[in-house]
Short mmCIF file of C-alpha atoms in Angstrom, two decimals:
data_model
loop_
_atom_site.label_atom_id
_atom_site.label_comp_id
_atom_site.label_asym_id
_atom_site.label_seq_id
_atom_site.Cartn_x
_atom_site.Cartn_y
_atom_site.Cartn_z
CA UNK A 1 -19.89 60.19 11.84
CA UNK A 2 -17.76 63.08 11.87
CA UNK A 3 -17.59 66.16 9.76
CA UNK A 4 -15.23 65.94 6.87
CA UNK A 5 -12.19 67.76 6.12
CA UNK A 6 -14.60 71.10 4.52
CA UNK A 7 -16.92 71.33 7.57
CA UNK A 8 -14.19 71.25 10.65
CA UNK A 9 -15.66 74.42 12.38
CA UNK A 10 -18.08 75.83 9.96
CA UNK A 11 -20.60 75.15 7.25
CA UNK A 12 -19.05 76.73 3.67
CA UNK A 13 -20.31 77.88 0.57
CA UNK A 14 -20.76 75.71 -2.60
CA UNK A 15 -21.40 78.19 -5.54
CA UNK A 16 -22.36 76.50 -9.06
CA UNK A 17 -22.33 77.70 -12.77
CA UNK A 18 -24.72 75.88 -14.97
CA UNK A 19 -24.81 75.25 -18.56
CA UNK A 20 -27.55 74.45 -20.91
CA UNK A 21 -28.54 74.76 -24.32
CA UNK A 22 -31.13 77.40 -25.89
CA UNK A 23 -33.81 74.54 -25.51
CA UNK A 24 -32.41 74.02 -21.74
CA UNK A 25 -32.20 70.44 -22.87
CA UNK A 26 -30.55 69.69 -19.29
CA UNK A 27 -33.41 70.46 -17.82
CA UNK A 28 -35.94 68.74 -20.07
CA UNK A 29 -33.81 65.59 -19.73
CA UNK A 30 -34.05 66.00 -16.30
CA UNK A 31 -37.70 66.67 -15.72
CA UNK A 32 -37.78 63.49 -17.73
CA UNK A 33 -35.37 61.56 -15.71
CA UNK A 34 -33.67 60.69 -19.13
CA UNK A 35 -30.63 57.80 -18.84
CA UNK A 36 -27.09 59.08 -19.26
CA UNK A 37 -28.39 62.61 -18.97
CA UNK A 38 -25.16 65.07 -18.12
CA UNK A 39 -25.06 68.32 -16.31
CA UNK A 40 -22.23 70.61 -16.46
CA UNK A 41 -20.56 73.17 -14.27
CA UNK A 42 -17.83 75.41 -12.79
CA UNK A 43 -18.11 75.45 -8.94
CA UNK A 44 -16.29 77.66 -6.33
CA UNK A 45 -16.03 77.50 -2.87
CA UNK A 46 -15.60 80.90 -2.21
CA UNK A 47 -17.49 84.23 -3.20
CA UNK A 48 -14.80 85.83 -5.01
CA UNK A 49 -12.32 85.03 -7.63
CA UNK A 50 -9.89 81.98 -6.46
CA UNK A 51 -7.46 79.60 -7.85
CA UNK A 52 -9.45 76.62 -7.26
CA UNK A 53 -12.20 76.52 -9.16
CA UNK A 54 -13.73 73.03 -10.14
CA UNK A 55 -14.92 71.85 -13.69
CA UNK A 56 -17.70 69.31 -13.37
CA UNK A 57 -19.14 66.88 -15.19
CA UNK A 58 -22.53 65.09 -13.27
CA UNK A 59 -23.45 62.09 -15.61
CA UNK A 60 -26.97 60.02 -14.23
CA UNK A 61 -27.86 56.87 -15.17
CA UNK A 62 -30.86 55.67 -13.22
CA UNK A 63 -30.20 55.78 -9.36
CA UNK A 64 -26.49 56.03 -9.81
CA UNK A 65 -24.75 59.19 -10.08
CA UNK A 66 -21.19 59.74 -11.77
CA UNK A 67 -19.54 62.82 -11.43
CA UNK A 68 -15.95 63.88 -13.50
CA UNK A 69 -13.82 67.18 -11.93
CA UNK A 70 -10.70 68.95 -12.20
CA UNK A 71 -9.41 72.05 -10.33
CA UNK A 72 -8.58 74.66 -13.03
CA UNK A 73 -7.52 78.30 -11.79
CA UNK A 74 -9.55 81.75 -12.21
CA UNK A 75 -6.86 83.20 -15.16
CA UNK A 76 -8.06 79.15 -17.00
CA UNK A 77 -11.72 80.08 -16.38
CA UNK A 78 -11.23 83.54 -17.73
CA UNK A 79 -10.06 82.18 -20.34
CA UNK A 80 -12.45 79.95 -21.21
CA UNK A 81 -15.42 82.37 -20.54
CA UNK A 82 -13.84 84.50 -23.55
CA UNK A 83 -14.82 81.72 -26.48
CA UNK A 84 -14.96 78.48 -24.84
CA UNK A 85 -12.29 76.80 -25.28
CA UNK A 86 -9.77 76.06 -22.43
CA UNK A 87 -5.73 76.90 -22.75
CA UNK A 88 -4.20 74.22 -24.40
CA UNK A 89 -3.91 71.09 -22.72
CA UNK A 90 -4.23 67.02 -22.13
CA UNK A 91 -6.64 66.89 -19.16
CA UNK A 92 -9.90 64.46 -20.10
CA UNK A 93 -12.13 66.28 -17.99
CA UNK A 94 -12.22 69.99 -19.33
CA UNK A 95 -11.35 68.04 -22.97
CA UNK A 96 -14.82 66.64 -22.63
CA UNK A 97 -16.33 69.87 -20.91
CA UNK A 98 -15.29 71.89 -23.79
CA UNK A 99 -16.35 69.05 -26.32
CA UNK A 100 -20.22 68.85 -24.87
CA UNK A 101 -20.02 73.18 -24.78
CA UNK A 102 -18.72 73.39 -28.60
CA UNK A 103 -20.96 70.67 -29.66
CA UNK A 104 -24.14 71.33 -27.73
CA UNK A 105 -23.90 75.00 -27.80
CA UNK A 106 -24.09 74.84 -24.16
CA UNK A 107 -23.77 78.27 -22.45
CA UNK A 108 -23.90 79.47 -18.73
CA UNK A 109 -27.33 79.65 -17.48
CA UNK A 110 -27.94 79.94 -13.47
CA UNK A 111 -25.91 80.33 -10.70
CA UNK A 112 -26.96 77.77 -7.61
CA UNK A 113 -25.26 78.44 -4.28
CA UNK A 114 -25.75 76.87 -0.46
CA UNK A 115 -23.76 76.52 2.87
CA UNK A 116 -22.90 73.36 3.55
CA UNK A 117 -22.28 71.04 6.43
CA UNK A 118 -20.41 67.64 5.75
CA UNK A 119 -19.99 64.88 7.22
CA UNK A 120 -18.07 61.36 6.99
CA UNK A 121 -18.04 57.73 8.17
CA UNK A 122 -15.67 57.04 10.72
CA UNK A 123 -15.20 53.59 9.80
CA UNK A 124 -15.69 53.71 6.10
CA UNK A 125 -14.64 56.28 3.67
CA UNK A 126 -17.04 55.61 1.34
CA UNK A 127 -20.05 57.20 3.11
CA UNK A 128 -20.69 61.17 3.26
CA UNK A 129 -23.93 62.81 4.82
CA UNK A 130 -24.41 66.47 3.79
CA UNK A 131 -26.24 69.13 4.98
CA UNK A 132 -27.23 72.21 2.42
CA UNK A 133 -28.60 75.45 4.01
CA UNK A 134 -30.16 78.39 2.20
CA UNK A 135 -30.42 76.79 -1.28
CA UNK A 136 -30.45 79.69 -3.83
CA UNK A 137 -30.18 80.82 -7.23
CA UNK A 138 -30.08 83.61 -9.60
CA UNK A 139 -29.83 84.50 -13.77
CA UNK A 140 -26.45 84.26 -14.59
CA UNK A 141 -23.56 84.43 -16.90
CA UNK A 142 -20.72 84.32 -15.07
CA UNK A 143 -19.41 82.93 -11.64
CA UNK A 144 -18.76 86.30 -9.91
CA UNK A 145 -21.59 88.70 -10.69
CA UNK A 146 -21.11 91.89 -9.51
CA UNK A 147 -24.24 92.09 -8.17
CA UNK A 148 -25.79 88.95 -7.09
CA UNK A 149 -30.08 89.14 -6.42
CA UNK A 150 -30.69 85.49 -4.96
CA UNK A 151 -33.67 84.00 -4.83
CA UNK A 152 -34.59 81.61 -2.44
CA UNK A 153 -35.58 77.86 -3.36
CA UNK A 154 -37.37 76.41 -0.14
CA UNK A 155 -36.85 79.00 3.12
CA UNK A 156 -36.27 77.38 6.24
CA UNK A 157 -35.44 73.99 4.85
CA UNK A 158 -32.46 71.81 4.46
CA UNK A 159 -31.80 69.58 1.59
CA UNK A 160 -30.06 66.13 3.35
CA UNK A 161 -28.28 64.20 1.02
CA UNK A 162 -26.59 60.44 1.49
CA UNK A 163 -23.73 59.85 -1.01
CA UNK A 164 -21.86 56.61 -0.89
CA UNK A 165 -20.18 54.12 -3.55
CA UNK A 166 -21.56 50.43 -3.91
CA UNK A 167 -23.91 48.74 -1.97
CA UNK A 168 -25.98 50.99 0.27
CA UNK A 169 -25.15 50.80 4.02
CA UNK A 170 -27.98 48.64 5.78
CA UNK A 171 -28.02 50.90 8.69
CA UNK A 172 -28.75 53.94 6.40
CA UNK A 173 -32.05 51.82 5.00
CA UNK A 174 -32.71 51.12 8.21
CA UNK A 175 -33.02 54.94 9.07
CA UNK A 176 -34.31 55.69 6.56
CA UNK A 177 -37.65 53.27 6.88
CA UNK A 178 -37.84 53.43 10.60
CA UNK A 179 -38.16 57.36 10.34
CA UNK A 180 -41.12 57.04 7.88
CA UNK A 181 -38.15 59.23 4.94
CA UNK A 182 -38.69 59.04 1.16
CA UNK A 183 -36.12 58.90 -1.61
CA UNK A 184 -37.13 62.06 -3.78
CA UNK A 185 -35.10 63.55 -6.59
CA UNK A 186 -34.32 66.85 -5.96
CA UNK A 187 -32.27 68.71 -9.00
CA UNK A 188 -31.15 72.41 -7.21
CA UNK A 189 -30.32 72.85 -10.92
CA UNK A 190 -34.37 72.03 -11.81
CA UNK A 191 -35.33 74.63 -9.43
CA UNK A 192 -33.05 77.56 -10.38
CA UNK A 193 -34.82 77.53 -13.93
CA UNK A 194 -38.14 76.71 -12.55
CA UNK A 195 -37.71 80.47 -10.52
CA UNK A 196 -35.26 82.59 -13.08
CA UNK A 197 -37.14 80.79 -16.17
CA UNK A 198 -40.76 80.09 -15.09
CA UNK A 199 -41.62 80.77 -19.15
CA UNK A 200 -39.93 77.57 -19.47
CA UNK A 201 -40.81 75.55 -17.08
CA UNK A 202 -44.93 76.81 -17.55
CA UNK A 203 -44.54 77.26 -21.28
CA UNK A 204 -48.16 79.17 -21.80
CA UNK A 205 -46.30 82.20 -19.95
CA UNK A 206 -44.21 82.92 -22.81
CA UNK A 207 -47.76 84.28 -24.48
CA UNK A 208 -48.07 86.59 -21.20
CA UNK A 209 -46.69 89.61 -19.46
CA UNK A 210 -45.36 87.73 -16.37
CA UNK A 211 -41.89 85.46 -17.27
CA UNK A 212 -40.04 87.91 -16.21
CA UNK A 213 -37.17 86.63 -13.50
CA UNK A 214 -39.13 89.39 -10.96
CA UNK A 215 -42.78 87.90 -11.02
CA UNK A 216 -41.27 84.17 -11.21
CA UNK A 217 -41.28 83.77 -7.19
CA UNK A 218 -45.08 83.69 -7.17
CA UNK A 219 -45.32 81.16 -10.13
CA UNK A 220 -43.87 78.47 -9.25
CA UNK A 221 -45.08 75.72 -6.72
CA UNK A 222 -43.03 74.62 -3.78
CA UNK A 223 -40.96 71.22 -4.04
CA UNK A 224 -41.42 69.13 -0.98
CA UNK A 225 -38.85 66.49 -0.07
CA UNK A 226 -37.38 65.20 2.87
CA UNK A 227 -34.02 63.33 1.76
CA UNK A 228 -32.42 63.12 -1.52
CA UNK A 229 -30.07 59.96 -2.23
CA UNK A 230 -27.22 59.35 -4.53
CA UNK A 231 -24.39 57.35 -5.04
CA UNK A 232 -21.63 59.51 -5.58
#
């Protein structure tokens, strides 16, 4: 392995907008593990406005993971922020996007953000290993709050994810048994509303004093995992 063309001397930041619905349907669908659920977001790679700003669609059906994107700049996102709708133009990806926002009534919900380490197969291109440090979140309606309060999802642990296409690697199964790992979904997504929305994911709270984004930290249980697997 060696680290991909993101991680040459340092981990970097990986900054997510989510959407969802006033039902935060996304998140039902995935507590369910629902076929052909989608998840949709703007990511950045930087903490501050930037030209290269990527539109994401994450479709999931069963174990296999398929995810659309397209680079769009921070005057597009602006733009799009304002009513939904992106400048005119042909590209499928941010057609779609703004189709499942308009018809969904999808708006922007959390922002998720982590360092991350990457790395790549030397001899085949379609196998990355990730790292993600300091996975966090906070309520959000934009990509660049101008003040950002983030809570943390699991201190002092790191989320390892194995992405390939096709057939999984035998040496990778290999590790994977011989080290005594498990195959757990983890959703960073799930866990952002689980801490900003705990009224949602413990409905009875809404009747109380305490779903408020402040008390949330000491509601929710931890999520223990030890790898994550996709096929990306």
């Amino acid at each position: 392995m060696e680290a991909d063309i993101y991680s040459r001397e340092q981990a970097y930041l990986v900054r997510s907008l989510y959407f969802d619905d006033g039902d935060y349907q996304a998140y039902r669908d995935n507590l369910a593990g629902a076929w052909g659920r989608v998840k949709l977001r703007i990511r950045t790679y930087l903490p501050y406005p930037n030209d290269r700003l990527s539109v994401e669609l994450k479709l999931k059906k069963g174990g296999l993971t398929i995810k659309h994107s397209t680079f769009i700049s921070f005057a597009w996102y602006e733009h799009f922020m304002t009513d939904y709708r992106f400048p005119v133009n042909n590209n499928p990806v941010l057609i779609e996007f703004e189709r499942q926002v308009l018809l969904n009534n999808l708006r922007p919900k959390v922002i998720v953000q982590y360092h991350r380490h990457g790395f790549r197969s030397r001899r085949s291109g379609d196998l990355r290993i990730t790292f993600d440090h300091g996975v966090c979140s906070m309520w959000s309606k934009e990509l660049f709050p101008a003040n950002c309060f983030f809570r943390q999802h699991m201190p002092g642990n790191v989320v390892l994810e194995i992405k390939h296409t096709g057939r999984q690697p035998l040496w990778v199964r290999d590790l994977v048994q011989k080290q005594g790992l498990h195959w757990i979904a983890n959703s960073k997504y799930a866990q952002s509303i689980e801490r900003a929305r705990p009224d949602v994911f413990y409905p009875a709270l809404a009747q109380t004093g305490f779903a408020s984004q402040r008390d949330s930290g000491k509601l929710i249980s931890q999520h223990k995992f030890r790898m994550r697997g996709e096929n990306l």
